[in-house]
Amino acid sequence: YFDEYSQLRGRTDIGPLIEALKTDTVSALDDSQRTALALLKLGFAGTELIDADYEKRSGEMEAVAADLTRQVRRYWHQNNHLRLKIDIEPEEETRPDGIHVVNRFIQLRVEDDRHFFTNNLDVRSSGFRWFISFLAAFKEFAADQAVIILLDEPALALHARAQRDFLDFI
């Protein structure tokens, strides 16, 4: 089941995602977190997302973003100048007990090559966010031979051209 609650967020804490991978408890994640994990799996991402080496983290995220960007440019014809950028944002925190921790968040940004600006995925249209999220989730669905996908009025919120793009993808 894939709905608006399954959409990717522009910023997602990766701590729970890594923990779910380590403990095989992916089913405990919420819908949006599962879609974020599917996105990360496009690049075979795992514990290297919390690696201290920026190059390892960055390289993995660039590979995931490139794969998804190729899909977007192939199937989303409303704007062929969009490119997905994914990075891991560290956020340092000192807890009340004095322990210093570094939380890490996936940052999803969309770059428009035509206008030379980026913005957070959260501020893009709901149709675009849904489309990107579905592309990421569908890649994982398609990899599992035991999954049956039932589409009931898919992409209903998309305008006509985007609905056609979605049907082309399917």
Short mmCIF file of C-alpha atoms in Angstrom, two decimals:
data_model
loop_
_atom_site.label_atom_id
_atom_site.label_comp_id
_atom_site.label_asym_id
_atom_site.label_seq_id
_atom_site.Cartn_x
_atom_site.Cartn_y
_atom_site.Cartn_z
CA TYR A 1 0.00 0.00 0.00
CA PHE A 2 1.46 3.31 -1.08
CA ASP A 3 -0.20 6.62 -0.24
CA GLU A 4 0.65 10.18 0.77
CA TYR A 5 1.95 8.93 4.12
CA SER A 6 4.57 6.93 2.22
CA GLN A 7 6.09 10.02 0.66
CA LEU A 8 9.71 10.91 1.21
CA ARG A 9 10.41 13.83 3.48
CA GLY A 10 13.00 16.46 2.67
CA ARG A 11 14.81 15.61 5.92
CA THR A 12 14.77 12.18 7.59
CA ASP A 13 16.67 10.90 10.63
CA ILE A 14 18.71 7.91 9.46
CA GLY A 15 19.28 6.53 12.97
CA PRO A 16 16.06 4.49 12.98
CA LEU A 17 16.72 3.31 9.41
CA ILE A 18 20.18 1.98 10.26
CA GLU A 19 18.85 0.35 13.43
CA ALA A 20 16.06 -1.35 11.45
CA LEU A 21 18.62 -2.69 8.97
CA LYS A 22 20.85 -4.01 11.75
CA THR A 23 18.03 -5.65 13.72
CA ASP A 24 15.86 -6.73 10.77
CA THR A 25 12.92 -4.69 12.08
CA VAL A 26 12.05 -2.71 8.94
CA SER A 27 8.35 -3.41 9.52
CA ALA A 28 8.53 -1.22 12.67
CA LEU A 29 9.35 1.87 10.57
CA ASP A 30 6.59 4.26 9.54
CA ASP A 31 5.56 4.48 5.88
CA SER A 32 7.76 7.48 5.06
CA GLN A 33 10.78 5.90 6.76
CA ARG A 34 10.30 2.69 4.74
CA THR A 35 10.26 4.73 1.53
CA ALA A 36 13.44 6.54 2.65
CA LEU A 37 15.06 3.16 3.31
CA ALA A 38 13.99 1.97 -0.16
CA LEU A 39 15.65 5.08 -1.57
CA LEU A 40 18.88 4.30 0.28
CA LYS A 41 18.79 0.70 -0.90
CA LEU A 42 18.92 1.96 -4.50
CA GLY A 43 22.59 2.53 -3.80
CA PHE A 44 22.97 -0.51 -1.55
CA ALA A 45 23.41 1.89 1.34
CA GLY A 46 23.86 0.58 4.83
CA THR A 47 26.01 1.37 7.82
CA GLU A 48 28.44 3.36 5.65
CA LEU A 49 25.87 6.16 5.91
CA ILE A 50 27.16 6.87 9.40
CA ASP A 51 30.81 6.43 8.47
CA ALA A 52 33.03 9.28 9.63
CA ASP A 53 34.62 9.44 6.16
CA TYR A 54 32.73 12.11 4.23
CA GLU A 55 33.88 10.72 0.86
CA LYS A 56 32.31 7.32 1.55
CA ARG A 57 29.01 8.86 2.65
CA SER A 58 28.98 11.38 -0.17
CA GLY A 59 29.84 8.84 -2.86
CA GLU A 60 27.03 6.56 -1.77
CA MET A 61 24.49 9.37 -1.78
CA GLU A 62 25.64 10.65 -5.17
CA ALA A 63 25.12 7.16 -6.63
CA VAL A 64 21.59 6.98 -5.21
CA ALA A 65 20.77 10.49 -6.43
CA ALA A 66 22.14 9.77 -9.91
CA ASP A 67 20.01 6.63 -10.25
CA LEU A 68 16.86 8.39 -9.15
CA THR A 69 17.63 11.44 -11.31
CA ARG A 70 17.92 9.18 -14.36
CA GLN A 71 14.48 7.77 -13.57
CA VAL A 72 13.00 11.23 -13.02
CA ARG A 73 14.40 12.58 -16.28
CA ARG A 74 13.17 9.53 -18.15
CA TYR A 75 9.63 9.59 -16.78
CA TRP A 76 8.87 13.11 -15.48
CA HIS A 77 8.48 15.38 -18.50
CA GLN A 78 7.16 18.48 -16.77
CA ASN A 79 10.72 19.73 -16.22
CA ASN A 80 13.73 17.93 -17.68
CA HIS A 81 16.14 20.20 -15.79
CA LEU A 82 15.63 18.66 -12.37
CA ARG A 83 18.28 16.69 -10.54
CA LEU A 84 18.01 15.08 -7.14
CA LYS A 85 20.73 15.79 -4.61
CA ILE A 86 21.06 13.70 -1.47
CA ASP A 87 23.39 14.35 1.40
CA ILE A 88 23.84 13.27 4.99
CA GLU A 89 23.57 16.20 7.39
CA PRO A 90 25.23 15.73 10.78
CA GLU A 91 23.60 17.51 13.70
CA GLU A 92 25.54 17.63 16.95
CA GLU A 93 23.66 17.55 20.23
CA THR A 94 24.65 17.52 23.87
CA ARG A 95 22.10 15.67 25.94
CA PRO A 96 21.08 16.85 29.42
CA ASP A 97 23.29 14.10 30.91
CA GLY A 98 26.32 15.67 29.17
CA ILE A 99 26.73 12.99 26.49
CA HIS A 100 27.64 14.41 23.10
CA VAL A 101 25.94 12.69 20.14
CA VAL A 102 25.85 13.25 16.41
CA ASN A 103 22.50 12.60 14.75
CA ARG A 104 22.46 12.22 11.00
CA PHE A 105 19.69 13.18 8.61
CA ILE A 106 19.13 12.49 4.93
CA GLN A 107 18.68 15.78 3.13
CA LEU A 108 16.76 15.50 -0.14
CA ARG A 109 17.10 18.53 -2.37
CA VAL A 110 16.00 19.17 -5.93
CA GLU A 111 18.30 21.15 -8.19
CA ASP A 112 16.91 22.98 -11.19
CA ASP A 113 19.74 23.20 -13.76
CA ARG A 114 17.84 25.76 -15.81
CA HIS A 115 17.45 28.30 -12.99
CA PHE A 116 20.54 27.28 -10.99
CA PHE A 117 18.92 26.84 -7.59
CA THR A 118 18.10 24.03 -5.21
CA ASN A 119 15.31 23.63 -2.73
CA ASN A 120 14.19 21.03 -0.25
CA LEU A 121 11.97 18.23 -1.55
CA ASP A 122 9.31 19.31 0.98
CA VAL A 123 8.65 22.56 -0.89
CA ARG A 124 8.14 20.92 -4.29
CA SER A 125 4.65 20.15 -5.57
CA SER A 126 2.78 17.32 -3.89
CA GLY A 127 2.59 15.53 -7.26
CA PHE A 128 6.35 15.67 -7.77
CA ARG A 129 7.01 14.49 -4.21
CA TRP A 130 4.57 11.61 -4.70
CA PHE A 131 6.18 10.67 -8.04
CA ILE A 132 9.73 10.68 -6.62
CA SER A 133 8.61 8.68 -3.61
CA PHE A 134 6.80 6.13 -5.75
CA LEU A 135 9.84 5.71 -8.01
CA ALA A 136 12.02 4.95 -4.99
CA ALA A 137 9.50 2.56 -3.43
CA PHE A 138 8.65 0.84 -6.70
CA LYS A 139 12.28 -0.10 -7.32
CA GLU A 140 12.16 -2.13 -4.11
CA PHE A 141 8.73 -3.58 -4.91
CA ALA A 142 9.96 -4.68 -8.34
CA ALA A 143 12.96 -6.46 -6.83
CA ASP A 144 10.73 -8.74 -4.73
CA GLN A 145 9.21 -11.52 -6.85
CA ALA A 146 6.67 -12.32 -4.09
CA VAL A 147 5.05 -8.88 -4.17
CA ILE A 148 1.79 -8.25 -5.96
CA ILE A 149 1.18 -4.61 -6.72
CA LEU A 150 -2.43 -3.51 -6.94
CA LEU A 151 -2.86 -0.01 -8.33
CA ASP A 152 -6.18 1.60 -7.51
CA GLU A 153 -6.42 5.06 -9.05
CA PRO A 154 -2.66 5.62 -8.91
CA ALA A 155 -1.35 9.13 -9.34
CA LEU A 156 -4.88 10.52 -9.11
CA ALA A 157 -3.59 13.81 -7.70
CA LEU A 158 -1.23 14.35 -10.66
CA HIS A 159 -2.22 16.55 -13.57
CA ALA A 160 -2.85 14.91 -16.96
CA ARG A 161 0.69 15.02 -18.35
CA ALA A 162 2.19 13.72 -15.10
CA GLN A 163 -0.41 10.91 -15.05
CA ARG A 164 0.72 9.93 -18.53
CA ASP A 165 4.35 9.98 -17.36
CA PHE A 166 3.36 7.72 -14.47
CA LEU A 167 1.61 5.27 -16.85
CA ASP A 168 4.71 5.26 -19.06
CA PHE A 169 6.77 4.34 -15.99
CA ILE A 170 4.42 1.48 -15.11
#
